[in-house]
PDB file of C-alpha atoms and ligand atoms in Angstrom:
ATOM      1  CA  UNK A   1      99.747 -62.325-101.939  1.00 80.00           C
ATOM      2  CA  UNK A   2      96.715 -64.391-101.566  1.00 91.00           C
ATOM      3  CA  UNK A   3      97.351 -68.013-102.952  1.00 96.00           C
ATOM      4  CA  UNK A   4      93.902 -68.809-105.023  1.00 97.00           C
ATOM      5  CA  UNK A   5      92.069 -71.611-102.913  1.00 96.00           C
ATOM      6  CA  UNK A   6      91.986 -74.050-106.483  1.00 97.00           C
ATOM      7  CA  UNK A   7      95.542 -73.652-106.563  1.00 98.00           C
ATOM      8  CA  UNK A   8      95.615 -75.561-103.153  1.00 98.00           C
ATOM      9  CA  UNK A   9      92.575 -78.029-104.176  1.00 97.00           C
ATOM     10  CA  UNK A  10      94.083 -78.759-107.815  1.00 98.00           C
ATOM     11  CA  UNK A  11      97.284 -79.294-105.562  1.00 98.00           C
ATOM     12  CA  UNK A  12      95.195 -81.395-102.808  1.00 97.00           C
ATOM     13  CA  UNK A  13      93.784 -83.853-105.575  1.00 97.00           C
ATOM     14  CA  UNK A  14      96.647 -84.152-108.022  1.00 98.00           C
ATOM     15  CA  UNK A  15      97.485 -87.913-109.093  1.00 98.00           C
ATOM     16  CA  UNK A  16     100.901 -86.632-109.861  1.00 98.00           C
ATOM     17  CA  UNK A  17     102.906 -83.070-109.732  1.00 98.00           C
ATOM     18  CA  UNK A  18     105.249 -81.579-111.757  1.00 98.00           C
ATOM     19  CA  UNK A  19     107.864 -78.897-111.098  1.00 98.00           C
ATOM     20  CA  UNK A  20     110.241 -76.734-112.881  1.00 98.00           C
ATOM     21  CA  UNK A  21     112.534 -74.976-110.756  1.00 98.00           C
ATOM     22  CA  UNK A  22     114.862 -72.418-112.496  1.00 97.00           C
ATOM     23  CA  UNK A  23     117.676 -69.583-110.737  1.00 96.00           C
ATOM     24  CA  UNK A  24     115.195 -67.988-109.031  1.00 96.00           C
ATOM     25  CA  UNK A  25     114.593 -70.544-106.861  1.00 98.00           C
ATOM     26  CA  UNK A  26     118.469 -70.053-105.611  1.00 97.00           C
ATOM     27  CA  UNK A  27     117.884 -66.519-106.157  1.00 95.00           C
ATOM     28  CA  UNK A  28     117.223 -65.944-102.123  1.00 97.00           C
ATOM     29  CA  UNK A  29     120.007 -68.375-101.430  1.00 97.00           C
ATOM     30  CA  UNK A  30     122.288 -65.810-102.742  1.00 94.00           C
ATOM     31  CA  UNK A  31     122.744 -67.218-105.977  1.00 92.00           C
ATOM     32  CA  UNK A  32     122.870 -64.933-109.127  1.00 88.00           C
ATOM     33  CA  UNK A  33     120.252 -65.524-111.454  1.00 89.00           C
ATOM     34  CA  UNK A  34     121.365 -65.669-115.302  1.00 83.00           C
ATOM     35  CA  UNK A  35     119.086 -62.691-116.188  1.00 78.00           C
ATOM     36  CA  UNK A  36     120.421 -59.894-113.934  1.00 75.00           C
ATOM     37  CA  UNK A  37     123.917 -58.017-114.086  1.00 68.00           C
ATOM     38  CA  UNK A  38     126.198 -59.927-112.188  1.00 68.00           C
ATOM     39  CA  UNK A  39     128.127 -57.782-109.839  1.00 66.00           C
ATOM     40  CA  UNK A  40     131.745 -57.374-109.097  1.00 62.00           C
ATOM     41  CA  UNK A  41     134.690 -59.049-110.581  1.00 62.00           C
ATOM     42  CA  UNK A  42     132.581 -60.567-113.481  1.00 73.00           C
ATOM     43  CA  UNK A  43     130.132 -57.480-114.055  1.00 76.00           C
ATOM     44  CA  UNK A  44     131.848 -56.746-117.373  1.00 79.00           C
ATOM     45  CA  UNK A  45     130.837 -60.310-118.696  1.00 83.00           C
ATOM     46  CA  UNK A  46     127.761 -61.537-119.834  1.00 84.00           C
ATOM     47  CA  UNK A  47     126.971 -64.768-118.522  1.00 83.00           C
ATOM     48  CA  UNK A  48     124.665 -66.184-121.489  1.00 80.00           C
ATOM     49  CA  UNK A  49     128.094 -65.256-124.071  1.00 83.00           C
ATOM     50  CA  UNK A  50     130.101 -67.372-121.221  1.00 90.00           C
ATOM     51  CA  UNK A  51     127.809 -70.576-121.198  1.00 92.00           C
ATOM     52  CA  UNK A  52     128.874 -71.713-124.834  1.00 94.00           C
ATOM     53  CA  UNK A  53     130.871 -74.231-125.891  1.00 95.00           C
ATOM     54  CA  UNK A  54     132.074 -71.459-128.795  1.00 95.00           C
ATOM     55  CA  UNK A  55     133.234 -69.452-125.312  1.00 95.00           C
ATOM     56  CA  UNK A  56     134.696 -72.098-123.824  1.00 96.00           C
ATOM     57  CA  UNK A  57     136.961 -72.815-127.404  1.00 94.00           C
ATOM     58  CA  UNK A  58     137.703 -69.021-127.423  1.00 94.00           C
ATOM     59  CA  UNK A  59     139.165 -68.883-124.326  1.00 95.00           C
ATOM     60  CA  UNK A  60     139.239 -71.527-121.902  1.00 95.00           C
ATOM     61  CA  UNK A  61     140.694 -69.894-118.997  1.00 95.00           C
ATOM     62  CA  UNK A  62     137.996 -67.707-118.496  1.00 94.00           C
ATOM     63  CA  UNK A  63     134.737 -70.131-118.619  1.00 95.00           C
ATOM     64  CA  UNK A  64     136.611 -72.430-116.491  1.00 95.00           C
ATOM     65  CA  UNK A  65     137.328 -69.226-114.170  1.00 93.00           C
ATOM     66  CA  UNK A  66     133.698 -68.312-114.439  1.00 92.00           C
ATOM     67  CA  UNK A  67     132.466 -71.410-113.143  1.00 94.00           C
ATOM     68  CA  UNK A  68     135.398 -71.931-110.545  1.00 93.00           C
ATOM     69  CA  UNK A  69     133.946 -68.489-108.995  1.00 91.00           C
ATOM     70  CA  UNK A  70     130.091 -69.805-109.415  1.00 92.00           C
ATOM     71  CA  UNK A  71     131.138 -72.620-107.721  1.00 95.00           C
ATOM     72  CA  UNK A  72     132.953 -71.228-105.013  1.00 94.00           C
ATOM     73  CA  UNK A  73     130.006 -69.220-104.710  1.00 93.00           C
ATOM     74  CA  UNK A  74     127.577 -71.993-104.915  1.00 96.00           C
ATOM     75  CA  UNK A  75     129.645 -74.173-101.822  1.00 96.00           C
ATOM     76  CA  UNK A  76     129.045 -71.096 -99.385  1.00 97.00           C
ATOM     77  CA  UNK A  77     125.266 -70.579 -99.358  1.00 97.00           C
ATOM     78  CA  UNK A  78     122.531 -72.745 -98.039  1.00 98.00           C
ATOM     79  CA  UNK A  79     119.063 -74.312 -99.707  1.00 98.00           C
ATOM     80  CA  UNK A  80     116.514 -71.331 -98.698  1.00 98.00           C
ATOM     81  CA  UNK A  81     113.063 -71.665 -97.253  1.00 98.00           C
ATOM     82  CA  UNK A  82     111.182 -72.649-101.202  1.00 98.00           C
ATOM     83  CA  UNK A  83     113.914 -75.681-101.190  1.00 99.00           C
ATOM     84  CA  UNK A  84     112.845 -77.327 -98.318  1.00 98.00           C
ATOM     85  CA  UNK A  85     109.241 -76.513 -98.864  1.00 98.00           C
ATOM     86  CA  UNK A  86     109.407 -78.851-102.242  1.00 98.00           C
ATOM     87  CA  UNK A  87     110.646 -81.301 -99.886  1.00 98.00           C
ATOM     88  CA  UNK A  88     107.632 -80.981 -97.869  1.00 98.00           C
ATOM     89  CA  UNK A  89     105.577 -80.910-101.103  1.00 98.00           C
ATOM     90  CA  UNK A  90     107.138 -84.190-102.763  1.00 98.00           C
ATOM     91  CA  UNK A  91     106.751 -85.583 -99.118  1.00 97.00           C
ATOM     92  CA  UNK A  92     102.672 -84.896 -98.888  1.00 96.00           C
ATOM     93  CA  UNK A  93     102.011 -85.648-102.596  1.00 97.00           C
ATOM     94  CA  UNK A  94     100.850 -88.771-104.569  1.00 97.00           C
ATOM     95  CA  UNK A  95     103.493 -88.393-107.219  1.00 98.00           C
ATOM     96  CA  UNK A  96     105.783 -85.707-107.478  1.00 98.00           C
ATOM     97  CA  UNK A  97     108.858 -85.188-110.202  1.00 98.00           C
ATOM     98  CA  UNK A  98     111.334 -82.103-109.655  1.00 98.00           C
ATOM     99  CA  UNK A  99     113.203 -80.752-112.784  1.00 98.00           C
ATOM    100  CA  UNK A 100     115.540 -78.349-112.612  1.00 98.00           C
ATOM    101  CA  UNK A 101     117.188 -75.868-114.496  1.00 98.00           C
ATOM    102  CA  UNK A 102     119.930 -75.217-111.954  1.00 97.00           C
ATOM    103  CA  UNK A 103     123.220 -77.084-111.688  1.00 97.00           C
ATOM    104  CA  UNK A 104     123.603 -76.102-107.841  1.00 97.00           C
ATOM    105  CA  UNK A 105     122.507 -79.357-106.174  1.00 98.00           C
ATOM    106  CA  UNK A 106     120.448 -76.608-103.531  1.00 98.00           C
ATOM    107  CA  UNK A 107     117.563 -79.044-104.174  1.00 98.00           C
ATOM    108  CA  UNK A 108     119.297 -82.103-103.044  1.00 98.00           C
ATOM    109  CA  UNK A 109     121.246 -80.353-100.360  1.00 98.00           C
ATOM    110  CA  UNK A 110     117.671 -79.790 -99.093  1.00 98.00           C
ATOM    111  CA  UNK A 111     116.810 -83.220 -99.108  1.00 98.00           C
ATOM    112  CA  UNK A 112     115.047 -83.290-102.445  1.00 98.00           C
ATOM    113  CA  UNK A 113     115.949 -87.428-103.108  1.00 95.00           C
ATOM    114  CA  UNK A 114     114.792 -87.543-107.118  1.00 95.00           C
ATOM    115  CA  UNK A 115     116.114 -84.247-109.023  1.00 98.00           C
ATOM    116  CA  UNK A 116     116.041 -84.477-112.611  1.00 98.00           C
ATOM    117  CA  UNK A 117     119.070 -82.289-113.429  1.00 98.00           C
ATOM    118  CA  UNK A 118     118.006 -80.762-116.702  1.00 98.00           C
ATOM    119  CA  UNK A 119     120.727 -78.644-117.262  1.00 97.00           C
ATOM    120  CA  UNK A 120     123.585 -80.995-115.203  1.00 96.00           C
ATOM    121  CA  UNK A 121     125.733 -79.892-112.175  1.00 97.00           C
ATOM    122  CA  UNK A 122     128.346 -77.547-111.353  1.00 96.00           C
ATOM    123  CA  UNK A 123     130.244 -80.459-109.879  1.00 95.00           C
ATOM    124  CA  UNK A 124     130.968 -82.493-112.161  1.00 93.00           C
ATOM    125  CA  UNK A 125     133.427 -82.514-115.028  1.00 92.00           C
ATOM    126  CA  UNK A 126     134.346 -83.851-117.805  1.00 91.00           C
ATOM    127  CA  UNK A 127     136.146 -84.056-120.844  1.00 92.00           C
ATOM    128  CA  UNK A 128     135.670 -81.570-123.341  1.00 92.00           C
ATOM    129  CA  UNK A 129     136.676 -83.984-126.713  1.00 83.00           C
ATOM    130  CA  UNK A 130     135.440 -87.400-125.180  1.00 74.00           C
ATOM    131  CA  UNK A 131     133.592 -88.873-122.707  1.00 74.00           C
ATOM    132  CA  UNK A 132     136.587 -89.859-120.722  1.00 82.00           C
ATOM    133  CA  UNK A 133     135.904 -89.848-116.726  1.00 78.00           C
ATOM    134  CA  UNK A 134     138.335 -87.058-115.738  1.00 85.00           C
ATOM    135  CA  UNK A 135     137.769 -88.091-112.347  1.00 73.00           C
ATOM    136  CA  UNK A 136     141.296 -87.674-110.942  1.00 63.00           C
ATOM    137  CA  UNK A 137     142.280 -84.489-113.538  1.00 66.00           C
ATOM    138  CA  UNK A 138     144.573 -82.269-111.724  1.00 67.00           C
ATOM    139  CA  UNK A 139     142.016 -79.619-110.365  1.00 63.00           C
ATOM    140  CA  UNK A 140     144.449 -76.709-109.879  1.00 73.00           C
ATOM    141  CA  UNK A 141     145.040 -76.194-113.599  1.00 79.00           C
ATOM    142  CA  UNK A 142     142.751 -73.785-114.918  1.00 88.00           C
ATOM    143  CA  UNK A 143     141.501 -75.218-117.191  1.00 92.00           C
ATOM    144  CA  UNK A 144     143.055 -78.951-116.337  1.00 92.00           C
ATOM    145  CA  UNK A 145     143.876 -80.999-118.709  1.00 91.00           C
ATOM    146  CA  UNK A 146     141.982 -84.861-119.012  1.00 90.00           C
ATOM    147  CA  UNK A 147     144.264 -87.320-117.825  1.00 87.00           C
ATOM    148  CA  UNK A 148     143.395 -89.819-120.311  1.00 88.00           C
ATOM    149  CA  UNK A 149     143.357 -87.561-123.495  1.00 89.00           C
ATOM    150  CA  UNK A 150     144.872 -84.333-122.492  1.00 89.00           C
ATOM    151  CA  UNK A 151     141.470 -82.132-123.879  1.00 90.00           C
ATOM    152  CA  UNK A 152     140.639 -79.570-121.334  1.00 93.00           C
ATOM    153  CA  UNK A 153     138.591 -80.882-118.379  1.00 94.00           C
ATOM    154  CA  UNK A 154     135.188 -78.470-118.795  1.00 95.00           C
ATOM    155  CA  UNK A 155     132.312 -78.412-116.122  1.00 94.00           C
ATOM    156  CA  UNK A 156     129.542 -80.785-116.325  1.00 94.00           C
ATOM    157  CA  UNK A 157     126.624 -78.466-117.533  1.00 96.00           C
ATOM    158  CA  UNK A 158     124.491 -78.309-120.896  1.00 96.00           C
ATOM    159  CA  UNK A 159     125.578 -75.434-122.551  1.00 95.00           C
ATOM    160  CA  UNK A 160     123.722 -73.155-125.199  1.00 92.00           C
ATOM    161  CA  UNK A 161     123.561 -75.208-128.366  1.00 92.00           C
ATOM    162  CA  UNK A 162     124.080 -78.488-126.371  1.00 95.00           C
ATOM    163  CA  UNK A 163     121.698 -81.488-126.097  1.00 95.00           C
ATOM    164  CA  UNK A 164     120.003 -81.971-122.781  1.00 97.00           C
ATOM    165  CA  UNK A 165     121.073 -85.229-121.579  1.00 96.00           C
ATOM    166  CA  UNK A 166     118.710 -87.909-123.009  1.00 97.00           C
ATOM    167  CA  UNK A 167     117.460 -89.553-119.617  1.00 98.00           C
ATOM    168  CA  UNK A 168     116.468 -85.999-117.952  1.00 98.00           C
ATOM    169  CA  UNK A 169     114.893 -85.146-121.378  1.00 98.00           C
ATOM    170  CA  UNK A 170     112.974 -88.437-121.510  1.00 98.00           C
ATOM    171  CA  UNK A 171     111.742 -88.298-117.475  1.00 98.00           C
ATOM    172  CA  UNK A 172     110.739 -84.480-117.380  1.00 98.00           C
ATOM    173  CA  UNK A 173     108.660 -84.779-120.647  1.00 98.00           C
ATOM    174  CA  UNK A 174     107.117 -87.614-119.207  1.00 98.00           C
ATOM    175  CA  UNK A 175     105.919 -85.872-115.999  1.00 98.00           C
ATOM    176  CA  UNK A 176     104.533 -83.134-117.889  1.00 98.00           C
ATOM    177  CA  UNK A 177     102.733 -85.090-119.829  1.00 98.00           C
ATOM    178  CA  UNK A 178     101.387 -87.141-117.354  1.00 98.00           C
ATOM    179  CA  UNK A 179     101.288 -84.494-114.443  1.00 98.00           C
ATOM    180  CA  UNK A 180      97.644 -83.268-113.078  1.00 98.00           C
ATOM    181  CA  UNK A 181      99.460 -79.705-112.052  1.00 98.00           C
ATOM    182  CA  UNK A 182     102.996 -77.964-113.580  1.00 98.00           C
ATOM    183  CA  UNK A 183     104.671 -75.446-111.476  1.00 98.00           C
ATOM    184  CA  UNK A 184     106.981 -73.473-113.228  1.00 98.00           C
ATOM    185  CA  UNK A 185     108.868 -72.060-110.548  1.00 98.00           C
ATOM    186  CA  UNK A 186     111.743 -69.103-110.370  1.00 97.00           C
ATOM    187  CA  UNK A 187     112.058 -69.119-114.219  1.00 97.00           C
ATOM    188  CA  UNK A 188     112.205 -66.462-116.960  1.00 94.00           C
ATOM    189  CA  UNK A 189     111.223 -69.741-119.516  1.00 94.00           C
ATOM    190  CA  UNK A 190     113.245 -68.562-121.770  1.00 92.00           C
ATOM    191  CA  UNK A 191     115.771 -71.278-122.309  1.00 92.00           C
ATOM    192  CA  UNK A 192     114.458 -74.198-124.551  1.00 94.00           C
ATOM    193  CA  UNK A 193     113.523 -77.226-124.307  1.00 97.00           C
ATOM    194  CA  UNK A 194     112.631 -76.612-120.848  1.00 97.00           C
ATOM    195  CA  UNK A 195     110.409 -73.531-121.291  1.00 96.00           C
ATOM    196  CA  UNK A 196     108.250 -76.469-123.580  1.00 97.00           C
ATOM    197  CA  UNK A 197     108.044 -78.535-120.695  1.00 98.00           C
ATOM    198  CA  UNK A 198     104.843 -76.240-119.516  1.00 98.00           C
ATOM    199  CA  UNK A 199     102.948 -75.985-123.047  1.00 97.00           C
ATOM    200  CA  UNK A 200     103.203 -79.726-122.767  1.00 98.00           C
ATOM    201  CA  UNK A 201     101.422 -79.999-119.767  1.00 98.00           C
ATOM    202  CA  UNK A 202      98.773 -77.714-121.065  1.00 97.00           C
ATOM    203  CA  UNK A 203      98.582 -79.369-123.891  1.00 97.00           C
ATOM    204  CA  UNK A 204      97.728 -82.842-122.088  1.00 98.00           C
ATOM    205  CA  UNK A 205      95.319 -81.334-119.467  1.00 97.00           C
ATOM    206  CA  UNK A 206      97.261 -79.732-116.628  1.00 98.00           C
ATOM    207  CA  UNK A 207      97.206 -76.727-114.503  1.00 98.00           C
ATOM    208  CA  UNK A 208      99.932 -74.459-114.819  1.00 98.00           C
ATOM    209  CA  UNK A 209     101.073 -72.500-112.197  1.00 98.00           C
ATOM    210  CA  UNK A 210     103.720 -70.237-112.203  1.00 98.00           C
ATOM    211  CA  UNK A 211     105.732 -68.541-109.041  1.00 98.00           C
ATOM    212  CA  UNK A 212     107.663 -65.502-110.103  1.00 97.00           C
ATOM    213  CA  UNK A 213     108.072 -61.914-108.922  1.00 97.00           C
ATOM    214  CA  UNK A 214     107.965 -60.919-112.282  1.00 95.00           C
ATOM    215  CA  UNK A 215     106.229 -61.527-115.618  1.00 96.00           C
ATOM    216  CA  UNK A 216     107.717 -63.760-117.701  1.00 95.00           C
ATOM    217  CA  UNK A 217     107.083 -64.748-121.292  1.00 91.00           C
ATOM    218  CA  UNK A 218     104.944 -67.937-119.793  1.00 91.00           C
ATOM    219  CA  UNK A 219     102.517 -65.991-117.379  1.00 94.00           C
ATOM    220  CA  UNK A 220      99.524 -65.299-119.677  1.00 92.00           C
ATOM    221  CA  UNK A 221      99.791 -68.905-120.610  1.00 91.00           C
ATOM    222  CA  UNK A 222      99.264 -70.329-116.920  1.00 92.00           C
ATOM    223  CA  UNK A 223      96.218 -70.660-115.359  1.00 95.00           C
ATOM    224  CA  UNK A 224      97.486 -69.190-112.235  1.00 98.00           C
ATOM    225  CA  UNK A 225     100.312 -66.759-111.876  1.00 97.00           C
ATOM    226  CA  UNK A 226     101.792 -66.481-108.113  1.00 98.00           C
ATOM    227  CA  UNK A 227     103.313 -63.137-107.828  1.00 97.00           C
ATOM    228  CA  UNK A 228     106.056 -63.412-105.411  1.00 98.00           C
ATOM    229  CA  UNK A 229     109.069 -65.121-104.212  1.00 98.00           C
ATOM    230  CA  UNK A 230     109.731 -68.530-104.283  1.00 98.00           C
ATOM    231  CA  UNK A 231     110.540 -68.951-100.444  1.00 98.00           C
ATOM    232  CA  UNK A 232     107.569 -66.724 -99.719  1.00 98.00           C
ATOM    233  CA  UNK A 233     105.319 -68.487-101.414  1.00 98.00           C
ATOM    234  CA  UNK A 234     105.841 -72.019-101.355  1.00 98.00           C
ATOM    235  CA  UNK A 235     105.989 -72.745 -97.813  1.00 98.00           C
ATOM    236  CA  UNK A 236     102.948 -70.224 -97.410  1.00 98.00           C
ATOM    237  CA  UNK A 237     101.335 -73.282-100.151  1.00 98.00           C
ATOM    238  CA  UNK A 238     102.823 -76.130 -98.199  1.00 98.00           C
ATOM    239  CA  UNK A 239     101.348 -74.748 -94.893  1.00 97.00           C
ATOM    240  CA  UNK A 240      97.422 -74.556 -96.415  1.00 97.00           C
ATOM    241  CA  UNK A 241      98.205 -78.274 -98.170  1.00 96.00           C
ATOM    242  CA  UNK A 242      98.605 -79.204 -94.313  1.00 90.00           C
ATOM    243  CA  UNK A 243      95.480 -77.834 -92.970  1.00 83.00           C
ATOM    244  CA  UNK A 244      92.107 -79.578 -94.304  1.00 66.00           C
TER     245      UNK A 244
HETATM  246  P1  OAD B   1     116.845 -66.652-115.505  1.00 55.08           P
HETATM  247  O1  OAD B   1     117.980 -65.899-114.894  1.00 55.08           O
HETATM  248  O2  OAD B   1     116.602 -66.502-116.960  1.00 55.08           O
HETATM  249  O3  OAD B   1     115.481 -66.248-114.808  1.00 55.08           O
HETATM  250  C1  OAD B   1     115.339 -66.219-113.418  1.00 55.08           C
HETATM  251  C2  OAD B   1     113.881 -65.945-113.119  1.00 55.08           C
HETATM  252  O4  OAD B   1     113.723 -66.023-111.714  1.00 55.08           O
HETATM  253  C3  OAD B   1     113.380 -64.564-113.548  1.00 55.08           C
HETATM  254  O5  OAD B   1     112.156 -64.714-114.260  1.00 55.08           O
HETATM  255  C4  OAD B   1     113.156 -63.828-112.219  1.00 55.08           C
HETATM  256  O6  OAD B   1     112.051 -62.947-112.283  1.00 55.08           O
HETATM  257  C5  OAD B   1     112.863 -64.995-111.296  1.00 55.08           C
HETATM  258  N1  OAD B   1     113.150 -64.754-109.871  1.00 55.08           N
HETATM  259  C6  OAD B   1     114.082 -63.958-109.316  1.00 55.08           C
HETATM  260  N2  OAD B   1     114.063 -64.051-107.987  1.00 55.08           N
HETATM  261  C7  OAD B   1     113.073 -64.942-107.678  1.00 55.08           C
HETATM  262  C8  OAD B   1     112.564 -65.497-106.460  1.00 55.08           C
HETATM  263  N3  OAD B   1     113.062 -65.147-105.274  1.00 55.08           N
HETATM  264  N4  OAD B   1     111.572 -66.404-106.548  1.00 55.08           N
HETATM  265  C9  OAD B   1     111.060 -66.781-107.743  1.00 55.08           C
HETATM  266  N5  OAD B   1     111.507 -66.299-108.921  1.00 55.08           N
HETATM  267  C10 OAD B   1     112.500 -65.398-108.897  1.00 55.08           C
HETATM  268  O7  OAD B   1     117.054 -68.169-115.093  1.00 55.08           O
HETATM  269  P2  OAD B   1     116.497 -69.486-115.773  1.00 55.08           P
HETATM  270  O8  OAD B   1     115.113 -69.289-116.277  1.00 55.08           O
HETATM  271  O9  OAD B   1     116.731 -70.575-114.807  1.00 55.08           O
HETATM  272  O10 OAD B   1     121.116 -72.556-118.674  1.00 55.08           O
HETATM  273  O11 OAD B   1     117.474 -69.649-116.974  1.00 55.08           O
HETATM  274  C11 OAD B   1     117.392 -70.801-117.736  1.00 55.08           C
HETATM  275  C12 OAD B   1     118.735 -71.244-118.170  1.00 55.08           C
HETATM  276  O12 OAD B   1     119.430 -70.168-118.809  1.00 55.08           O
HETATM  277  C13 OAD B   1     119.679 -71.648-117.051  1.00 55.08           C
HETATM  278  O13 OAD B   1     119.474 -72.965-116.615  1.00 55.08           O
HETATM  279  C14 OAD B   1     120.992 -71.515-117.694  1.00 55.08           C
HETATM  280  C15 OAD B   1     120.803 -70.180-118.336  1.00 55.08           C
HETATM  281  O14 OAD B   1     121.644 -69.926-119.334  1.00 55.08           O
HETATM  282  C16 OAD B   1     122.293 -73.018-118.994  1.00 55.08           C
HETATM  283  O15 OAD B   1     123.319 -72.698-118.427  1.00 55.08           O
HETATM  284  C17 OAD B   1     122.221 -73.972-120.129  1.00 55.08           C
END
């Protein structure tokens, strides 16, 4: 698709940039986005009645299962080509702040330096009743047990129901405030607060874009919808930033 030229000049003159990554900005790294039937061994699961703490109480073994596999599947695929052009993007901009949704560290393993993990990360864990540091739990158990309390170990993500934690809350509602453009990238902006993040930044002046193959409940609210892939068209962006 043809990227609007006032996408690239509101880009070009922005004091500072926001972005909101979500799944679908793994989604051509192989990772499964949240949205679509997952295939194989878990296809009979649903993975928004996994991502609970209520699931997790019910039955342990299985959430801790579910994210051993995501994991797993996480550590064998690579950042894709819309990772690494954010890199470029944070690189060639006045001020730039990446939130994301996603808990896969693709960002970072791209060479993203500041990532405001909205949702946390795969790879961490903690305790379930306290906030012991579980750091040397015995990782075979499934679930293992906390070494200091003996509560189940659980993964370090924000479930439903859960508070985000308070500094990426506080940083990513500052940049959209204060942010000239929001991107809101790969995302069905569904999943509050972080589908907010984008009214906010409308709200206080800024243009929203949105990247996504598909319409989603926040496209008639941006002021430009990019219809495509994120690793399409973000380093197709990055390359007409580059040329005057
Ligand atoms: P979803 O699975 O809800 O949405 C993924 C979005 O990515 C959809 O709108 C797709 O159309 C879009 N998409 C798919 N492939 C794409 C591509 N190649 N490029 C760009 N977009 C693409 O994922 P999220 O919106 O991230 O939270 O879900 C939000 C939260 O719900 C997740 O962080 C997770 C989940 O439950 C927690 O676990 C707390």
């Amino acid at each position: 698709m043809e990227i609007p030229a006032e996408v690239v000049a509101g880009l070009r003159a922005a004091r500072h940039i926001c972005v909101l990554t979500g799944a679908g900005a793994s989604a051509e790294s192989g990772v499964p986005t949240f949205r679509e039937a997952q295939a194989g061994l878990w296809e009979q699961y649903d993975p928004l009645e996994l991502a609970t703490p209520e699931a997790f109480l019910r039955d342990p073994k299985l959430v801790w299962q579910w994210y051993a596999w995501r994991r797993e599947l996480i550590s064998r695929v690579e950042p894709n080509a819309g990772h690494h052009a954010l890199v470029e993007l944070a690189r060639i901009s006045r001020q730039f702040t990446l939130v994301t949704q996603n808990v896969d560290e693709l960002h970072q393993r791209a060479g993203s330096e500041y990532v405001v993990e909205f949702h946390g990360n795969i790879f961490n864990n903690r305790c379930f009743d306290g906030n012991c540091d579980v750091g040397d739990a015995d990782t075979e158990a499934s679930p293992p047990k906390c070494p200091h309390c003996g509560g189940y170990v659980r993964p370090g993500v924000v479930w439903f129901g859960e508070q985000i934690p308070s500094d990426a809350l506080e940083l990513a509602n500052n940049a959209a405030v204060a942010c000239d453009v929001f991107m809101s990238i790969g995302t069905s902006s569904h999943v509050w607060p972080a589908a907010g993040l984008a009214d906010a930044a409308r709200q206080n002046g800024a243009m929203v874009v949105e990247i996504n193959p598909d319409v989603t409940s926040q496209s008639s609210h941006s002021r430009y919808r990019l219809a495509g892939k994120s690793g399409v068209i973000l380093p197709e962006l990055v390359r007409l930033l580059a040329h005057q």
